[in-house]
PDB file of C-alpha atoms in Angstrom:
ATOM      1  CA  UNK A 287       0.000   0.000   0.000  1.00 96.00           C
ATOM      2  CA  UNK A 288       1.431   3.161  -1.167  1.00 97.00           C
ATOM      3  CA  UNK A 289       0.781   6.327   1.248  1.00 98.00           C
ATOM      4  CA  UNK A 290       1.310   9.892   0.580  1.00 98.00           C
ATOM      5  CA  UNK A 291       3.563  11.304   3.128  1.00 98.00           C
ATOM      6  CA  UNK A 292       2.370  15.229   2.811  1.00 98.00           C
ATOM      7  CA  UNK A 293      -1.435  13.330   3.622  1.00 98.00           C
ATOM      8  CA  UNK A 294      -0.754  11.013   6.110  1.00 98.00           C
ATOM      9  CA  UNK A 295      -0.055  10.578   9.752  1.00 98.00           C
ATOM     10  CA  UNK A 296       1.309   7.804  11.637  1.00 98.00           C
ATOM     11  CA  UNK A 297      -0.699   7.518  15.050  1.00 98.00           C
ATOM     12  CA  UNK A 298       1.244   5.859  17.639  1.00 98.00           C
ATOM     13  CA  UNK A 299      -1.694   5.135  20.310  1.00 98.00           C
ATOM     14  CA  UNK A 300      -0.951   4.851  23.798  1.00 98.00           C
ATOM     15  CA  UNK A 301       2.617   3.557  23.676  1.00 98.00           C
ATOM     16  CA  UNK A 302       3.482   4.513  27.764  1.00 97.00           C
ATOM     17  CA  UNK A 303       4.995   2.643  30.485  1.00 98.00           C
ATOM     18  CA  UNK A 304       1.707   2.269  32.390  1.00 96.00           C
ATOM     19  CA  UNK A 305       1.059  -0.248  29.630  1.00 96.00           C
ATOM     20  CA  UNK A 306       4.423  -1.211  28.162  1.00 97.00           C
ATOM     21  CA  UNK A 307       6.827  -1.904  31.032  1.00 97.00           C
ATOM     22  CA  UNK A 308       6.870  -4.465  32.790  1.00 97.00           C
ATOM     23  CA  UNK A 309       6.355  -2.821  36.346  1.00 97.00           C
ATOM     24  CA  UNK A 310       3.198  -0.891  34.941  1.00 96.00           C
ATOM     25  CA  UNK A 311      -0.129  -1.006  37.013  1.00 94.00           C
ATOM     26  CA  UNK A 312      -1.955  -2.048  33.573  1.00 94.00           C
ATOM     27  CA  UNK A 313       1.449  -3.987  31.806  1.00 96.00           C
ATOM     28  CA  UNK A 314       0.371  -6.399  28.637  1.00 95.00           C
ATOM     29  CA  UNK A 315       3.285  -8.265  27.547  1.00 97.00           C
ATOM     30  CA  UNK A 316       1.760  -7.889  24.063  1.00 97.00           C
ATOM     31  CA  UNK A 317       1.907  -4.101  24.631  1.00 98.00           C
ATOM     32  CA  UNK A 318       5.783  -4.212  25.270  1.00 98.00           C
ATOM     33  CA  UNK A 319       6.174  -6.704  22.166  1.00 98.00           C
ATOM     34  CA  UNK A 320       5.119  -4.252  19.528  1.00 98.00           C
ATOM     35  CA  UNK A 321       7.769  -1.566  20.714  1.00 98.00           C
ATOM     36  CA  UNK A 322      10.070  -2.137  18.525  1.00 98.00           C
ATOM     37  CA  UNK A 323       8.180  -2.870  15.207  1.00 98.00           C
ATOM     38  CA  UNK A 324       6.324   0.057  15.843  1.00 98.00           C
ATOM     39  CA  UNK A 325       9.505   2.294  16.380  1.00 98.00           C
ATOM     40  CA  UNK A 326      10.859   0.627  12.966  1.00 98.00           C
ATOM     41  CA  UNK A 327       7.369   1.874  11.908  1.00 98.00           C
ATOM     42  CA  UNK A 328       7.691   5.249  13.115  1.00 98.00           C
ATOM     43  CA  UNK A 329      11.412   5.814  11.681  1.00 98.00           C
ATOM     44  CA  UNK A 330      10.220   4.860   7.871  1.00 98.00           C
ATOM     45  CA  UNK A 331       7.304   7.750   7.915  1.00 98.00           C
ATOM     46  CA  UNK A 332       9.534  10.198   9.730  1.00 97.00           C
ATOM     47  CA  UNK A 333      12.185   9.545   7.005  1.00 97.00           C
ATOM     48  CA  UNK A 334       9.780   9.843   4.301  1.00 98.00           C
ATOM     49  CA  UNK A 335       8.458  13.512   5.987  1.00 98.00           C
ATOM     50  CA  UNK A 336       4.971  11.680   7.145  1.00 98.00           C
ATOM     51  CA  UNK A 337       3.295  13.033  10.584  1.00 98.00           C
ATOM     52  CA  UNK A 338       4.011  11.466  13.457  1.00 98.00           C
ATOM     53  CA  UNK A 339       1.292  11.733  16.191  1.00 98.00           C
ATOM     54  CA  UNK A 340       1.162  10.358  19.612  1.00 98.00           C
ATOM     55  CA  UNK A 341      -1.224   9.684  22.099  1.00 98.00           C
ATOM     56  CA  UNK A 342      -1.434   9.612  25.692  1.00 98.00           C
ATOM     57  CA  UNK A 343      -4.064   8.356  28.193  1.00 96.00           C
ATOM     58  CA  UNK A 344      -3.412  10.966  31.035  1.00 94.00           C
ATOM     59  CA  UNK A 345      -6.017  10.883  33.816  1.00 84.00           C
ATOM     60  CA  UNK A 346      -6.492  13.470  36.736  1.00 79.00           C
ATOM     61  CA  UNK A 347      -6.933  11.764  40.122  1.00 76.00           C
ATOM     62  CA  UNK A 348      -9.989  13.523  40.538  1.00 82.00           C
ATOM     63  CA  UNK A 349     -11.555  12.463  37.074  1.00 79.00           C
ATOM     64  CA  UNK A 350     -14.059  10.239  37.842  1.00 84.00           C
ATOM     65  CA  UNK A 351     -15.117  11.681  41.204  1.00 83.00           C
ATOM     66  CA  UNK A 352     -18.254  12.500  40.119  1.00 87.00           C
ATOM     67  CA  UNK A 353     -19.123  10.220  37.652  1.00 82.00           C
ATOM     68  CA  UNK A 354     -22.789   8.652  37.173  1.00 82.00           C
ATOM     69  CA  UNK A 355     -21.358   5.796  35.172  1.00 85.00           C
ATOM     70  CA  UNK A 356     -18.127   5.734  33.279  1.00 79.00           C
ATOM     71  CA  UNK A 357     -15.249   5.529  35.818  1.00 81.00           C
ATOM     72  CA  UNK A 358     -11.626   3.714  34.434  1.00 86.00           C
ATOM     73  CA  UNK A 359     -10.717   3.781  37.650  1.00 82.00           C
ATOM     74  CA  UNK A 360     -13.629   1.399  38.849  1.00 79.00           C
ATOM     75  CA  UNK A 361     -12.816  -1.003  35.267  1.00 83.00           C
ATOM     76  CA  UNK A 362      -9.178  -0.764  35.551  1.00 84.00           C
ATOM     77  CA  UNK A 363      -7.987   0.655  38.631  1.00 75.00           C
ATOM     78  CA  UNK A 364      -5.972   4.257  39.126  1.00 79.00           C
ATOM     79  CA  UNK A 365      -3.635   4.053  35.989  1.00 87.00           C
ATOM     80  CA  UNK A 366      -1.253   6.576  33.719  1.00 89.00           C
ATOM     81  CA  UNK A 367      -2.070   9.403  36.789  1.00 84.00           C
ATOM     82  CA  UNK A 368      -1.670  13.119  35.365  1.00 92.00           C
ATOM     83  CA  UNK A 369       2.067  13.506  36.036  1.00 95.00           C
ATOM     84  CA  UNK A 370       3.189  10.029  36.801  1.00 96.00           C
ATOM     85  CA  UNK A 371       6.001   8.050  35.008  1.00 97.00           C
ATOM     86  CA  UNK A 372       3.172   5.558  34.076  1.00 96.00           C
ATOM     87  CA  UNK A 373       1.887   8.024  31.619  1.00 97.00           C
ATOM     88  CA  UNK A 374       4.722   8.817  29.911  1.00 98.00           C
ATOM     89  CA  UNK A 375       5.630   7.416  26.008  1.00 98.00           C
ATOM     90  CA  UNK A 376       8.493   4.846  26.553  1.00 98.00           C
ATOM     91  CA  UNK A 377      11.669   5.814  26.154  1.00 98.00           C
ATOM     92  CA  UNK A 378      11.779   3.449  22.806  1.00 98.00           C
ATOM     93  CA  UNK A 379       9.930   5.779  21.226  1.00 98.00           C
ATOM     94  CA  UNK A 380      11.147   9.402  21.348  1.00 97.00           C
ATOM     95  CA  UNK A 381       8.940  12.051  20.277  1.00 98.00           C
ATOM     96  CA  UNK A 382      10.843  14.772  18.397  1.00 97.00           C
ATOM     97  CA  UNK A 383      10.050  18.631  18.389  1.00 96.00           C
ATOM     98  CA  UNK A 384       8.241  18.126  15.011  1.00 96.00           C
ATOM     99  CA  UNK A 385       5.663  15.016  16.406  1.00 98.00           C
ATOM    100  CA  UNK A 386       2.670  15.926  17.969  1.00 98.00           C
ATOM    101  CA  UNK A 387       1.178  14.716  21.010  1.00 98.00           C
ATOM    102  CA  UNK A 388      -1.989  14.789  22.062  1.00 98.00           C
ATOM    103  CA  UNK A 389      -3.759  13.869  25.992  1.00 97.00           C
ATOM    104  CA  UNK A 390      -6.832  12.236  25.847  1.00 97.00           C
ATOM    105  CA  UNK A 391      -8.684  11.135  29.024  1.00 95.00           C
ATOM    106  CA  UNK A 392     -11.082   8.393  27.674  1.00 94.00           C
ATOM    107  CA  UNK A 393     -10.413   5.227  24.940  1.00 96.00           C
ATOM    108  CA  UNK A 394     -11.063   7.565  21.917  1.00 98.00           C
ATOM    109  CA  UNK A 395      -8.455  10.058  20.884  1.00 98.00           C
ATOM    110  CA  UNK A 396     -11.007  12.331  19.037  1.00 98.00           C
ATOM    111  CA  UNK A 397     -13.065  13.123  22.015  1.00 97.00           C
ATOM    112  CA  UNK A 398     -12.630  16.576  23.549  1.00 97.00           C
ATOM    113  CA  UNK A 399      -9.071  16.849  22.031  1.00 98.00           C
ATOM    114  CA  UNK A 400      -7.930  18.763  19.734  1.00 97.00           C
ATOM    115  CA  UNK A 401      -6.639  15.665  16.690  1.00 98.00           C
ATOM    116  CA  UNK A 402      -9.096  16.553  14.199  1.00 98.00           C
ATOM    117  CA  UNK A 403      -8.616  20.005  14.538  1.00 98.00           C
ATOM    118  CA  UNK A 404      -4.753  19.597  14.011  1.00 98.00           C
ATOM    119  CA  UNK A 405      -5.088  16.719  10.693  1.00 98.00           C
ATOM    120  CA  UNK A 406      -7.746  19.089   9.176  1.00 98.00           C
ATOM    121  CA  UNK A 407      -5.024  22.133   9.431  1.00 98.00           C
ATOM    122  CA  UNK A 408      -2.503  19.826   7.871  1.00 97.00           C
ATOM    123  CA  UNK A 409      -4.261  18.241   5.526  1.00 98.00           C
ATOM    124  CA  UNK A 410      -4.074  14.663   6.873  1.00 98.00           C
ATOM    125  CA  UNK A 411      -6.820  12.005   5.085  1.00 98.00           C
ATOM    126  CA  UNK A 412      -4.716   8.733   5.979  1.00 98.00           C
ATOM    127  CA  UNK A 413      -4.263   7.851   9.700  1.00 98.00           C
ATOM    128  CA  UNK A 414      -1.402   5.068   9.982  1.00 98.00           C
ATOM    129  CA  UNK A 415      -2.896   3.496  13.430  1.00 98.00           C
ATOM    130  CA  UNK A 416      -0.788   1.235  15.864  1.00 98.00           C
ATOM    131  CA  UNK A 417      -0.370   0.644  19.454  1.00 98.00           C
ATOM    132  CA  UNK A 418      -2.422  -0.394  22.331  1.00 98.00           C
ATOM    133  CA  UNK A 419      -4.725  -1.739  23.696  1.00 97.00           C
ATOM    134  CA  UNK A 420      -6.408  -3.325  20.391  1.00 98.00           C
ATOM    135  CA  UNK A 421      -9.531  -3.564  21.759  1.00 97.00           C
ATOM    136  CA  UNK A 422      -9.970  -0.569  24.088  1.00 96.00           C
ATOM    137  CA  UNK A 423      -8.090   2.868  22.940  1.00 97.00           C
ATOM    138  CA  UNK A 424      -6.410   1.863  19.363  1.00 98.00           C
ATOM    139  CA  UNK A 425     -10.076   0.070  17.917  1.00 98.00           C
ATOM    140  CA  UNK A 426     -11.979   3.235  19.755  1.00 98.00           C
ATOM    141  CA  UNK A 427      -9.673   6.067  18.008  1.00 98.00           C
ATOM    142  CA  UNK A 428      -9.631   4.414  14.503  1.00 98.00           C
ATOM    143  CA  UNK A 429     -13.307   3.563  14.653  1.00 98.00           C
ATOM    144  CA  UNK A 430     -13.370   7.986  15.566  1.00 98.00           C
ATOM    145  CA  UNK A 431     -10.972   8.042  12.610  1.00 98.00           C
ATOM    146  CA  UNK A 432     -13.806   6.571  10.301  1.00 98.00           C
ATOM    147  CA  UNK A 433     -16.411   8.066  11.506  1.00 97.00           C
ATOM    148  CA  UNK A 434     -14.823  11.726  10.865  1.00 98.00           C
ATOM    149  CA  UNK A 435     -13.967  10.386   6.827  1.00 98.00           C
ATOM    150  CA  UNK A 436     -10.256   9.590   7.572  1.00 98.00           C
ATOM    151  CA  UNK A 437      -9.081   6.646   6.456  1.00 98.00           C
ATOM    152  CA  UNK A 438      -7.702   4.387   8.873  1.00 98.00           C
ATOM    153  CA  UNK A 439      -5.307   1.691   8.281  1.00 98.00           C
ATOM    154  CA  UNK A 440      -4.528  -0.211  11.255  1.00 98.00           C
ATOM    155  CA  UNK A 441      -1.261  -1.961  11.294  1.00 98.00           C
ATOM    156  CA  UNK A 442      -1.667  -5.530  12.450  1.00 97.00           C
ATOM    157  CA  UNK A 443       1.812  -6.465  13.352  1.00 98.00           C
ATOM    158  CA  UNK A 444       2.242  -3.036  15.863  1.00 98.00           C
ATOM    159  CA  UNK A 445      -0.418  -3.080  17.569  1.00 98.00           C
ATOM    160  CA  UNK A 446      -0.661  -4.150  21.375  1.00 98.00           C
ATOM    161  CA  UNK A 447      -3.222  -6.226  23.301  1.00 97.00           C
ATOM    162  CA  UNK A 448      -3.793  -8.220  26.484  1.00 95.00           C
ATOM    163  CA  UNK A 449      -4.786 -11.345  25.044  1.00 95.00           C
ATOM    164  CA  UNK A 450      -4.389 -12.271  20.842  1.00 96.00           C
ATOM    165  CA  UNK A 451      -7.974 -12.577  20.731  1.00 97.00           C
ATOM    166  CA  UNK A 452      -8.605  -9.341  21.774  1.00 97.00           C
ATOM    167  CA  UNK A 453      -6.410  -8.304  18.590  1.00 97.00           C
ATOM    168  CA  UNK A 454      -8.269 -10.609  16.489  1.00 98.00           C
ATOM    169  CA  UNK A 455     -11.314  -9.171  17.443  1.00 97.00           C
ATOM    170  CA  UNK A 456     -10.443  -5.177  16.869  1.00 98.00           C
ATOM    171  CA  UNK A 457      -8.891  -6.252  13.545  1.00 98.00           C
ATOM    172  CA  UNK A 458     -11.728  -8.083  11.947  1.00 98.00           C
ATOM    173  CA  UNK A 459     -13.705  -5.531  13.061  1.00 97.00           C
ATOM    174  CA  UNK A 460     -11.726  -2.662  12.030  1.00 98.00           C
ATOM    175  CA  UNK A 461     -11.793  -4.295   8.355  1.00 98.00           C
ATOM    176  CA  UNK A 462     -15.359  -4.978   8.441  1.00 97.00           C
ATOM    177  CA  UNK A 463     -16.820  -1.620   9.733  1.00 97.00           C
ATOM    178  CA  UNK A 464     -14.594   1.118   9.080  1.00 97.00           C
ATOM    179  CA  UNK A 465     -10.930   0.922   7.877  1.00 97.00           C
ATOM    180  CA  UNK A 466      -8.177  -1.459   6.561  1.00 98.00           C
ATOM    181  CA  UNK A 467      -6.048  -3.586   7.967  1.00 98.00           C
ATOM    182  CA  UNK A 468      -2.270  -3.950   6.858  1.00 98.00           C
ATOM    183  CA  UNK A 469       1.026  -5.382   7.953  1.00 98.00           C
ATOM    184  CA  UNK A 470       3.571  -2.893   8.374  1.00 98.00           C
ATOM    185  CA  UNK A 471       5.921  -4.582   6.006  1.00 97.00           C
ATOM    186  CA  UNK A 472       2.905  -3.293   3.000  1.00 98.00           C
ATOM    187  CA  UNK A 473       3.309   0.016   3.702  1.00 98.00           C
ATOM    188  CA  UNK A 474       5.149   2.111   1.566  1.00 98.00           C
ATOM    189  CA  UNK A 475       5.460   6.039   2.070  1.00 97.00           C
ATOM    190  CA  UNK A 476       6.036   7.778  -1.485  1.00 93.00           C
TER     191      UNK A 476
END
């Protein structure tokens, strides 16, 4: 699959220590495994002048105090606190002056953020999705993506999960409902 750099951004979901290292209150071994294809991943676009957008779950402490229903914290525990090492990107992956980075506070980097403000600006159709947790914040965001008329390609061999099934899951259903599905080694950036 060919992509056009000057339209596309890579969107490296979620790629933080809470997740990713091994003393992490939420660690998935499958999260750490797709480190270092996804920092291959991230070194091809950046060398062929693509975007380069990361995410991070940051929660306040406070978030959920006074919520009727949706609280992570009851689901998943406290995790990647506002401040903590837990929510920052792993070393791995460095983010450069030039890569964006965008906080979100729920599984869906599109809501109350500024992302499709900032790929409208810069003319960004194709979203380049990998990282974790398949089935919670990387199907959520790309599933946004669709939504919102990008297309997003999720890369199958960088992206994270707790259990293979889980990545089974958000990929057939990422290719049946609203994007594609690729290995990394099919992308091409020209």
């Amino acid at each position: 699959m060919r992509l056009e750099p000057a339209s596309t951004a890579v969107v490296v979901v979620d790629m933080q220590n809470g997740f990713c290292h091994p003393e992490g209150s939420l660690y998935a071994p499958g999260s750490e495994d797709v480190i270092e294809p996804i920092a291959a991943l991230v070194e091809r676009a950046r060398d062929a002048g693509a975007r380069l957008l990361f995410t991070r779950d940051v929660h306040p402490p406070e978030q959920f105090d006074d919520a009727h229903y949706y609280d992570e914290f009851d689901q998943w525990g406290e995790h990647v606190l506002e401040g903590s090492w837990e929510a920052e990107i792993v070393d791995e992956l460095p983010v450069e002056e030039a890569d964006n980075v965008v906080e979100k506070h729920t599984y869906d980097a599109f809501y109350n953020t500024e992302l499709e403000g900032w790929l409208n600006a810069r003319g960004i159709d194709d979203l380049v999705i990998c990282g974790t947790l398949a089935n919670v914040c990387v199907l959520h965001t790309g599933g946004s993506a669709g939504l919102r008329d990008f297309r997003p390609i999720m890369v199958e061999d960088c992206i994270g999960a707790i259990e293979d099934e889980h990545r089974e899951y958000a990929l057939e259903h990422a290719a049946w409902l609203f994007g594609e599905v690729e290995p990394s080694g099919e992308l091409e950036f020209a």
